[in-house]
Amino acid sequence: MHALPTHDALRQILPSVIFELADRFVRAGHELSLVGGPVRDLYLGRVSPDLDFTTSARPEETLKIVSGWADNTWDVGREFGTIAFKKGEYTLEVTTYRADAYDKDSRKPVVAFGDNLHDDLFRRDFTMNAIALRLPELELVDPFDGVSSLTDQQIRTPGSPDISFSDDPLRMMRAARFASQLKIEVSPEVRQAMSEMTDRIEIISAERVRDELVKLINGADPRAGIDLLVDTGLADRVLPEVSALRLEIDEHHRHKDVYQHSLTVLEQAMELETDAEGAVPGPDFILRFAALMHDVGKPATRKFEPSGAVSFRHHDMVGSKLVKARMRALRFDKDTTKAVARLVELHMRFYGYGDAGWTDSAVRRYVTDAGSLLERLHRLTRSDVTTRNRRKAERLAFAYDDLEARIAAIAEQEELDSIRPDLGGEQIMAILGIRPGPVVGRAYKFMLNLRLDEGVLGEEIASERLRQWWAQQPESQPSVTE
């Protein structure tokens, strides 16, 4: 942890827009403080892109103060005391002093505006976020030893954690998220409260849980966050498929620990993310979540064979369905859900390539089925190798190197990423003399499979093969145009 910069250094480090805003509030007779994440991040040696403030001014007064100064404002959070606005390149949020609490069966906070900074800091989630810089004098206000929490690398709450989590149960998810993002641990008291209050998360909307989960997965140490959710039992409520991966190890240890394997795959997938200019810029939630969830079908498909082996037949297909159901329950958008589920479905496709070898047709199908997810599938498949057997790991890596080389070679020849049949729909209808309808779709699918299986045939040969196929169809009869 870094020391807080000196007053003069802070003046140089912090954006001037902060002090411009502070002057306007002071002239209007109101208090204003920089609060939470931006102050915490100064101790972590960085300047936060988020500029969050707390004030004695009510929302309508804040709007008056920034009117004519801010480039534009929006008050969608006005009900909760928050006014957001743009000034140049910066987005700022100013929130009235407040204290939130949740009714027992409510999903929404009951907002009570406060009148002092101390009480506002007390109602915040964690002590490391209950730190403020009073403006414009840059006086540090830390009544709950948030700086000590950062020094000790522990997440604590300003008051009793059970009261804090009862007031806002989402804070339990936020604790796991910060464990991932900041690579710090939760205090024993916070961990115990999380374990005892998991049922309270049920009152929180799926969308809010989802948003915290995404931030956790995209953090620097998602293993720490997932472990915390699982160990406290919170995952049983929000991500039960991951908890279920802790398969009971049989006395003969005939299969690996699927839960720990999945976390290792997640970490290995993270290592294969690229920079912003690469194929899979990190953090990539789709790749990371697919890595975590790729084996969630195993508990339902585990079978002890007569030979003593353990099998998980079709766990890829079962897992894909489970992933879709869970992501829909968490209100993920359709595209993200489809992408993660597809990667889970395809993650076993590669196995056997090194032993049996694939035809060019099989390689084409692999690429076509992966579509835009191919680069992620490459990384997921490579990450799925966690064996301690060095020879096996090297053999699988060599086989996948070979597959990628073949994909590149075929792509160079055939522009594989945009495979189309030799004949389009209009040509099919003209050759067969048929009108638009389901039959055209079947014929097009036949031509696409022919293209995948045999490569480019050319229009003449493709037309002949189409006629041969048509002659074998029940619809084959004198054409409607004759």
Coordinates of C-alpha atoms in Angstrom, one line a residue:
M1 CA 0.0 0.0 0.0
H2 CA 1.1 3.5 -0.7
A3 CA 1.1 6.5 1.6
L4 CA -1.4 9.3 0.8
P5 CA 0.3 11.9 -1.3
T6 CA 1.0 15.3 0.3
H7 CA -1.5 18.2 0.0
D8 CA 0.5 19.8 -2.8
A9 CA 1.0 16.5 -4.6
L10 CA -2.8 15.8 -4.4
R11 CA -3.4 19.1 -6.1
Q12 CA -1.2 18.0 -8.9
I13 CA -2.5 14.4 -9.1
L14 CA -6.2 14.9 -8.9
P15 CA -8.1 16.4 -11.9
S16 CA -8.7 20.1 -11.7
V17 CA -12.4 19.5 -12.3
I18 CA -12.6 18.3 -8.7
F19 CA -11.6 21.6 -7.3
E20 CA -13.7 23.6 -9.7
L21 CA -16.7 21.6 -8.5
A22 CA -15.8 22.0 -4.8
D23 CA -15.6 25.8 -5.2
R24 CA -19.1 25.9 -6.6
F25 CA -20.5 23.9 -3.6
V26 CA -18.6 25.9 -1.0
R27 CA -19.9 29.2 -2.6
A28 CA -23.4 27.8 -2.4
G29 CA -22.9 27.0 1.3
H30 CA -22.7 23.2 1.1
E31 CA -20.1 20.6 2.0
L32 CA -18.5 18.4 -0.6
S33 CA -16.1 15.5 -0.2
L34 CA -14.4 13.1 -2.6
V35 CA -15.4 9.7 -1.2
G36 CA -15.0 5.9 -1.5
G37 CA -13.2 4.3 -4.4
P38 CA -11.3 7.4 -5.6
V39 CA -9.8 8.0 -2.2
R40 CA -9.1 4.3 -1.6
D41 CA -7.3 4.1 -5.0
L42 CA -4.9 6.9 -4.0
Y43 CA -3.6 4.5 -1.3
L44 CA -3.3 1.8 -3.9
G45 CA -1.1 4.1 -6.0
R46 CA -3.5 5.0 -8.7
V47 CA -6.0 7.7 -9.7
S48 CA -9.5 6.3 -10.1
P49 CA -11.4 6.9 -13.4
D50 CA -14.5 7.2 -11.2
L51 CA -15.1 10.5 -9.4
D52 CA -17.7 10.0 -6.6
F53 CA -18.7 12.7 -4.2
T54 CA -20.9 13.1 -1.2
T55 CA -22.5 16.4 -0.1
S56 CA -24.9 18.1 2.3
A57 CA -26.8 19.4 -0.7
R58 CA -30.1 17.8 -1.7
P59 CA -30.4 16.6 -5.3
E60 CA -32.4 19.6 -6.5
E61 CA -29.7 21.9 -4.9
T62 CA -26.9 19.9 -6.6
L63 CA -28.7 20.4 -10.0
K64 CA -28.8 24.2 -9.4
I65 CA -25.1 24.3 -8.4
V66 CA -23.8 22.5 -11.5
S67 CA -26.3 24.1 -13.9
G68 CA -24.5 26.1 -16.5
W69 CA -21.2 24.5 -15.5
A70 CA -21.7 20.9 -16.4
D71 CA -21.8 19.9 -20.1
N72 CA -24.9 17.8 -19.4
T73 CA -26.6 16.2 -16.4
W74 CA -28.9 13.3 -15.8
D75 CA -30.9 12.5 -12.7
V76 CA -31.9 8.9 -13.1
G77 CA -30.5 8.3 -9.6
R78 CA -32.3 11.3 -8.1
E79 CA -34.6 9.1 -6.1
F80 CA -31.5 7.8 -4.3
G81 CA -29.9 11.2 -4.0
T82 CA -27.5 10.9 -6.9
I83 CA -27.0 13.4 -9.7
A84 CA -24.5 12.5 -12.5
F85 CA -23.0 14.9 -15.0
K86 CA -20.3 15.3 -17.6
K87 CA -17.6 17.9 -17.5
G88 CA -15.2 17.6 -20.3
E89 CA -13.8 14.1 -20.4
Y90 CA -15.0 13.4 -16.8
T91 CA -18.2 11.8 -15.5
L92 CA -18.9 12.8 -11.9
E93 CA -21.5 11.6 -9.5
V94 CA -22.6 13.6 -6.5
T95 CA -24.8 11.9 -3.8
T96 CA -26.5 13.5 -0.9
Y97 CA -25.5 12.3 2.6
R98 CA -27.7 9.3 3.2
A99 CA -28.4 6.1 5.1
D100 CA -29.9 3.1 3.3
A101 CA -31.7 0.1 4.7
Y102 CA -33.6 -2.8 3.2
D103 CA -37.0 -3.9 4.3
K104 CA -37.1 -7.6 5.1
D105 CA -38.8 -8.5 1.8
S106 CA -37.8 -5.6 -0.4
R107 CA -35.4 -5.5 -3.3
K108 CA -35.0 -1.7 -3.2
P109 CA -33.3 0.4 -0.6
V110 CA -35.3 2.9 1.6
V111 CA -33.4 6.1 1.2
A112 CA -33.1 8.5 4.2
F113 CA -31.0 11.6 3.5
G114 CA -28.5 12.5 6.2
D115 CA -27.0 15.8 7.4
N116 CA -23.3 14.9 8.1
L117 CA -20.3 13.2 6.6
H118 CA -19.6 10.9 9.5
D119 CA -23.1 9.2 9.4
D120 CA -22.8 8.9 5.6
L121 CA -19.5 7.1 5.9
F122 CA -20.9 4.8 8.5
R123 CA -23.6 3.5 6.2
R124 CA -21.1 2.6 3.5
D125 CA -20.2 -1.0 2.7
F126 CA -16.6 -1.4 3.8
T127 CA -14.2 0.6 5.9
M128 CA -11.8 0.9 2.9
N129 CA -14.6 2.7 1.1
A130 CA -15.7 4.8 4.1
I131 CA -12.8 7.2 3.6
A132 CA -13.3 10.8 2.3
L133 CA -11.2 13.8 1.4
R134 CA -13.1 16.9 2.5
L135 CA -13.0 19.5 -0.3
P136 CA -11.4 21.9 -1.1
E137 CA -9.0 21.6 1.8
L138 CA -8.3 17.9 1.1
E139 CA -8.7 16.9 4.8
L140 CA -8.6 13.1 5.2
V141 CA -11.7 11.8 7.0
D142 CA -11.3 8.2 8.1
P143 CA -13.5 7.6 11.2
F144 CA -13.6 3.8 10.8
D145 CA -9.9 3.0 10.1
G146 CA -10.3 2.3 6.5
V147 CA -6.6 3.0 5.9
S148 CA -5.8 0.3 8.5
S149 CA -8.0 -2.1 6.5
L150 CA -6.0 -1.4 3.4
T151 CA -2.7 -1.8 5.4
D152 CA -3.8 -5.1 6.9
Q153 CA -5.2 -6.2 3.5
Q154 CA -8.6 -7.1 5.1
I155 CA -12.1 -6.2 4.1
R156 CA -14.1 -5.0 7.1
T157 CA -17.4 -3.2 7.7
P158 CA -17.8 0.2 9.5
G159 CA -20.3 -1.3 11.9
S160 CA -21.3 -4.9 12.7
P161 CA -21.1 -7.0 9.4
D162 CA -24.4 -8.8 10.2
I163 CA -26.2 -5.4 10.4
S164 CA -24.4 -4.1 7.3
F165 CA -25.3 -7.2 5.2
S166 CA -28.9 -7.3 6.5
D167 CA -29.3 -3.6 5.4
D168 CA -27.9 -4.4 2.0
P169 CA -27.3 -8.1 1.2
L170 CA -25.5 -7.2 -2.1
R171 CA -22.6 -6.2 0.1
M172 CA -21.8 -9.9 0.5
M173 CA -21.3 -10.2 -3.3
R174 CA -19.3 -7.0 -3.2
A175 CA -17.0 -8.5 -0.6
A176 CA -16.2 -11.4 -2.9
R177 CA -15.8 -9.0 -5.8
F178 CA -13.3 -6.8 -3.9
A179 CA -11.4 -10.0 -2.9
S180 CA -11.0 -10.7 -6.6
Q181 CA -10.3 -7.1 -7.7
L182 CA -7.9 -6.0 -5.0
K183 CA -6.4 -9.4 -4.0
I184 CA -7.3 -8.9 -0.4
E185 CA -9.0 -11.1 2.2
V186 CA -12.2 -10.6 4.2
S187 CA -11.9 -10.4 8.0
P188 CA -13.1 -13.4 10.0
E189 CA -16.1 -11.4 11.2
V190 CA -17.2 -10.6 7.6
R191 CA -16.7 -14.2 6.5
Q192 CA -18.8 -15.5 9.4
A193 CA -21.6 -13.0 8.7
M194 CA -21.6 -14.0 5.0
S195 CA -21.9 -17.7 6.0
E196 CA -24.8 -17.0 8.4
M197 CA -26.8 -14.7 6.1
T198 CA -26.7 -16.3 2.7
D199 CA -30.5 -16.4 2.5
R200 CA -30.6 -12.6 2.6
I201 CA -29.2 -12.5 -1.0
E202 CA -32.6 -13.7 -2.2
I203 CA -34.1 -10.3 -1.9
I204 CA -31.6 -8.8 -4.3
S205 CA -32.5 -8.6 -7.9
A206 CA -30.8 -11.0 -10.3
E207 CA -29.5 -8.0 -12.3
R208 CA -27.5 -6.6 -9.4
V209 CA -26.1 -10.0 -8.5
R210 CA -25.1 -10.5 -12.1
D211 CA -23.3 -7.2 -12.3
E212 CA -21.2 -8.0 -9.2
L213 CA -20.4 -11.5 -10.5
V214 CA -19.2 -10.1 -13.8
K215 CA -16.8 -7.7 -11.9
L216 CA -15.6 -10.6 -9.8
I217 CA -14.9 -12.8 -12.8
N218 CA -13.1 -10.0 -14.5
G219 CA -11.0 -9.2 -11.5
A220 CA -7.3 -9.8 -10.9
D221 CA -7.8 -12.9 -8.7
P222 CA -11.2 -14.4 -9.5
R223 CA -10.2 -17.7 -7.7
A224 CA -10.2 -15.8 -4.4
G225 CA -13.7 -14.4 -5.1
I226 CA -15.2 -17.7 -6.2
D227 CA -13.6 -19.5 -3.2
L228 CA -15.2 -17.0 -0.9
L229 CA -18.6 -17.5 -2.4
V230 CA -18.3 -21.3 -2.3
D231 CA -16.8 -21.5 1.2
T232 CA -19.5 -19.2 2.8
G233 CA -22.3 -21.0 1.0
L234 CA -23.3 -17.9 -1.0
A235 CA -22.6 -19.7 -4.2
D236 CA -25.3 -22.2 -3.3
R237 CA -27.7 -19.3 -3.8
V238 CA -26.2 -17.5 -6.8
L239 CA -24.1 -20.0 -8.6
P240 CA -25.0 -23.5 -7.3
E241 CA -23.5 -25.2 -10.4
V242 CA -20.1 -24.2 -9.2
S243 CA -20.6 -25.4 -5.7
A244 CA -21.7 -28.7 -7.1
L245 CA -18.3 -29.2 -8.7
R246 CA -16.9 -30.1 -5.3
L247 CA -17.6 -33.8 -6.1
E248 CA -17.1 -36.1 -3.1
I249 CA -13.7 -37.7 -3.7
D250 CA -14.0 -41.5 -3.5
E251 CA -11.6 -43.5 -1.3
H252 CA -9.6 -44.7 -4.4
H253 CA -9.3 -41.1 -5.8
R254 CA -10.5 -42.3 -9.2
H255 CA -11.1 -38.8 -10.5
K256 CA -9.7 -35.3 -10.0
D257 CA -11.1 -32.5 -7.9
V258 CA -13.4 -31.0 -10.5
Y259 CA -13.8 -27.7 -8.6
Q260 CA -10.1 -27.0 -8.2
H261 CA -9.6 -28.1 -11.8
S262 CA -12.2 -25.6 -13.0
L263 CA -10.5 -22.8 -11.1
T264 CA -7.1 -23.7 -12.6
V265 CA -8.6 -23.7 -16.1
L266 CA -10.0 -20.2 -15.3
E267 CA -6.6 -19.0 -14.3
Q268 CA -4.9 -20.6 -17.3
A269 CA -7.5 -19.0 -19.6
M270 CA -6.7 -15.6 -18.1
E271 CA -3.0 -16.1 -19.0
L272 CA -4.0 -16.6 -22.7
E273 CA -5.9 -13.4 -22.9
T274 CA -4.3 -10.8 -25.2
D275 CA -3.8 -7.0 -25.1
A276 CA -6.2 -4.6 -26.7
E277 CA -4.8 -5.3 -30.2
G278 CA -5.0 -9.1 -29.9
A279 CA -7.7 -11.7 -30.7
V280 CA -9.1 -12.0 -27.2
P281 CA -8.4 -8.8 -25.2
G282 CA -8.5 -9.2 -21.4
P283 CA -10.4 -9.3 -19.2
D284 CA -12.7 -11.3 -21.4
F285 CA -15.8 -12.4 -19.4
I286 CA -17.1 -14.9 -22.0
L287 CA -13.8 -16.8 -22.0
R288 CA -13.4 -16.7 -18.2
F289 CA -16.9 -17.7 -17.4
A290 CA -16.8 -20.5 -19.9
A291 CA -13.6 -21.7 -18.3
L292 CA -15.2 -21.7 -14.8
M293 CA -18.4 -23.4 -16.0
H294 CA -17.1 -25.8 -18.6
D295 CA -17.5 -28.9 -16.4
V296 CA -20.7 -28.0 -14.6
G297 CA -22.3 -31.0 -16.4
K298 CA -20.1 -33.5 -14.6
P299 CA -22.0 -33.9 -11.3
A300 CA -25.2 -34.9 -13.2
T301 CA -23.3 -37.3 -15.6
R302 CA -20.8 -38.9 -13.2
K303 CA -20.9 -42.7 -13.5
F304 CA -18.7 -45.3 -11.9
E305 CA -17.9 -47.9 -14.5
P306 CA -17.5 -51.7 -13.8
S307 CA -13.8 -51.3 -14.6
G308 CA -13.4 -48.9 -11.8
A309 CA -13.1 -45.8 -14.0
V310 CA -15.3 -42.7 -13.6
S311 CA -17.0 -41.4 -16.7
F312 CA -18.9 -38.1 -17.4
R313 CA -20.5 -38.9 -20.8
H314 CA -22.1 -36.0 -22.5
H315 CA -21.2 -33.6 -19.7
D316 CA -20.5 -31.0 -22.3
M317 CA -24.0 -31.0 -23.7
V318 CA -25.6 -31.2 -20.2
G319 CA -23.3 -28.4 -19.0
S320 CA -24.2 -26.2 -21.9
K321 CA -27.9 -26.5 -20.9
L322 CA -27.1 -25.8 -17.3
V323 CA -25.1 -22.7 -18.2
K324 CA -28.0 -21.3 -20.3
A325 CA -30.4 -21.8 -17.5
R326 CA -28.2 -20.2 -14.9
M327 CA -27.3 -17.2 -17.1
R328 CA -31.0 -16.7 -18.0
A329 CA -31.8 -16.7 -14.3
L330 CA -29.1 -14.1 -13.7
R331 CA -30.6 -12.0 -16.6
F332 CA -27.6 -12.1 -18.8
D333 CA -28.2 -10.8 -22.4
K334 CA -28.9 -13.4 -25.1
D335 CA -25.6 -13.0 -27.0
T336 CA -23.4 -13.5 -23.9
T337 CA -25.5 -16.4 -22.8
K338 CA -25.3 -18.1 -26.2
A339 CA -21.6 -17.5 -26.5
V340 CA -20.7 -19.0 -23.1
A341 CA -23.0 -22.0 -23.5
R342 CA -21.6 -22.7 -27.0
L343 CA -18.0 -22.7 -25.7
V344 CA -19.1 -25.2 -22.9
E345 CA -20.8 -27.3 -25.5
L346 CA -17.7 -27.4 -27.8
H347 CA -14.9 -27.7 -25.2
M348 CA -14.6 -31.5 -25.6
R349 CA -14.7 -31.5 -29.4
F350 CA -10.9 -31.4 -29.8
Y351 CA -10.2 -34.5 -27.7
G352 CA -9.3 -37.5 -29.8
Y353 CA -7.8 -35.3 -32.6
G354 CA -4.2 -36.3 -31.6
D355 CA -5.0 -40.0 -31.6
A356 CA -7.4 -40.5 -34.5
G357 CA -6.6 -37.5 -36.7
W358 CA -9.2 -35.4 -38.5
T359 CA -10.1 -35.1 -42.1
D360 CA -10.1 -31.7 -43.7
S361 CA -13.9 -31.9 -43.5
A362 CA -13.7 -32.4 -39.7
V363 CA -11.4 -29.4 -39.4
R364 CA -13.8 -27.3 -41.4
R365 CA -16.7 -28.3 -39.2
Y366 CA -14.7 -27.4 -36.1
V367 CA -14.1 -23.9 -37.4
T368 CA -17.7 -23.5 -38.7
D369 CA -19.3 -24.7 -35.5
A370 CA -17.1 -22.3 -33.4
G371 CA -17.7 -19.4 -35.7
S372 CA -16.8 -16.1 -34.1
L373 CA -15.8 -18.0 -30.9
L374 CA -12.9 -19.8 -32.5
E375 CA -10.1 -17.8 -30.8
R376 CA -11.8 -18.2 -27.4
L377 CA -12.3 -21.9 -28.1
H378 CA -8.6 -22.3 -28.8
R379 CA -7.8 -20.7 -25.5
L380 CA -10.4 -22.7 -23.5
T381 CA -9.3 -26.0 -25.0
R382 CA -5.6 -25.3 -24.2
S383 CA -6.5 -24.1 -20.7
D384 CA -8.4 -27.4 -20.0
V385 CA -5.2 -29.3 -19.8
T386 CA -4.3 -29.4 -16.1
T387 CA -2.7 -32.9 -15.9
R388 CA 0.5 -33.3 -13.9
N389 CA 1.6 -35.9 -16.5
R390 CA 4.1 -33.8 -18.4
R391 CA 4.1 -36.2 -21.4
K392 CA 0.4 -36.1 -21.7
A393 CA 0.3 -32.3 -21.5
E394 CA 3.0 -32.0 -24.1
R395 CA 1.2 -34.4 -26.4
L396 CA -2.1 -32.5 -26.1
A397 CA -0.3 -29.2 -26.7
F398 CA 1.5 -30.6 -29.8
A399 CA -1.8 -31.9 -31.1
Y400 CA -3.5 -28.6 -30.7
D401 CA -0.6 -26.8 -32.3
D402 CA -1.1 -29.1 -35.3
L403 CA -4.8 -28.4 -35.4
E404 CA -4.3 -24.7 -35.4
A405 CA -1.7 -25.0 -38.1
R406 CA -4.1 -27.0 -40.2
I407 CA -6.9 -24.5 -39.6
A408 CA -4.6 -21.7 -40.7
A409 CA -3.5 -23.6 -43.9
I410 CA -7.1 -24.4 -44.9
A411 CA -8.3 -20.9 -44.1
E412 CA -5.6 -19.5 -46.3
Q413 CA -6.8 -21.6 -49.2
E414 CA -10.5 -21.3 -48.7
E415 CA -11.2 -18.2 -46.7
L416 CA -12.6 -20.5 -44.1
D417 CA -14.2 -17.8 -41.9
S418 CA -16.8 -17.1 -44.7
I419 CA -17.6 -20.6 -46.0
R420 CA -20.5 -20.7 -48.4
P421 CA -21.8 -23.5 -50.7
D422 CA -20.8 -23.5 -54.3
L423 CA -24.4 -22.7 -55.1
G424 CA -26.6 -20.1 -53.5
G425 CA -30.4 -20.1 -53.0
E426 CA -31.2 -18.5 -56.3
Q427 CA -29.0 -20.9 -58.2
I428 CA -30.6 -23.9 -56.4
M429 CA -34.1 -22.8 -57.3
A430 CA -33.1 -22.2 -61.0
I431 CA -31.4 -25.6 -61.4
L432 CA -34.2 -27.5 -59.7
G433 CA -37.0 -25.4 -61.0
I434 CA -38.6 -24.8 -57.6
R435 CA -40.0 -21.8 -55.8
P436 CA -38.9 -20.5 -52.3
G437 CA -39.8 -22.7 -49.4
P438 CA -38.5 -25.3 -46.9
V439 CA -37.2 -27.5 -49.7
V440 CA -34.8 -24.8 -50.8
G441 CA -33.4 -24.6 -47.2
R442 CA -32.9 -28.4 -47.2
A443 CA -31.1 -28.2 -50.6
Y444 CA -28.9 -25.4 -49.3
K445 CA -28.0 -27.3 -46.2
F446 CA -27.0 -30.3 -48.4
M447 CA -24.8 -28.0 -50.5
L448 CA -23.2 -26.5 -47.4
N449 CA -22.4 -30.0 -46.0
L450 CA -21.0 -31.0 -49.4
R451 CA -18.8 -27.9 -49.2
L452 CA -17.6 -28.7 -45.7
D453 CA -16.9 -32.3 -46.6
E454 CA -15.2 -32.0 -50.0
G455 CA -14.1 -28.4 -50.3
V456 CA -14.6 -26.2 -53.4
L457 CA -16.2 -28.3 -56.2
G458 CA -17.0 -25.6 -58.7
E459 CA -20.4 -24.7 -60.1
E460 CA -20.6 -27.4 -62.8
I461 CA -19.8 -30.4 -60.5
A462 CA -21.8 -28.9 -57.6
S463 CA -24.9 -28.5 -59.9
E464 CA -24.6 -32.2 -60.9
R465 CA -24.3 -33.3 -57.3
L466 CA -27.4 -31.2 -56.5
R467 CA -29.4 -32.9 -59.2
Q468 CA -28.3 -36.3 -58.0
W469 CA -29.5 -35.4 -54.5
W470 CA -32.7 -34.0 -55.8
A471 CA -33.4 -37.2 -57.7
Q472 CA -33.4 -39.1 -54.4
Q473 CA -35.9 -36.8 -52.7
P474 CA -39.6 -37.5 -52.3
E475 CA -40.3 -34.0 -53.7
S476 CA -38.4 -34.9 -56.9
Q477 CA -41.0 -34.7 -59.6
P478 CA -41.7 -32.6 -62.7
S479 CA -40.7 -29.0 -61.8
V480 CA -43.4 -26.4 -61.2
T481 CA -42.0 -24.3 -64.0
E482 CA -42.4 -27.0 -66.7

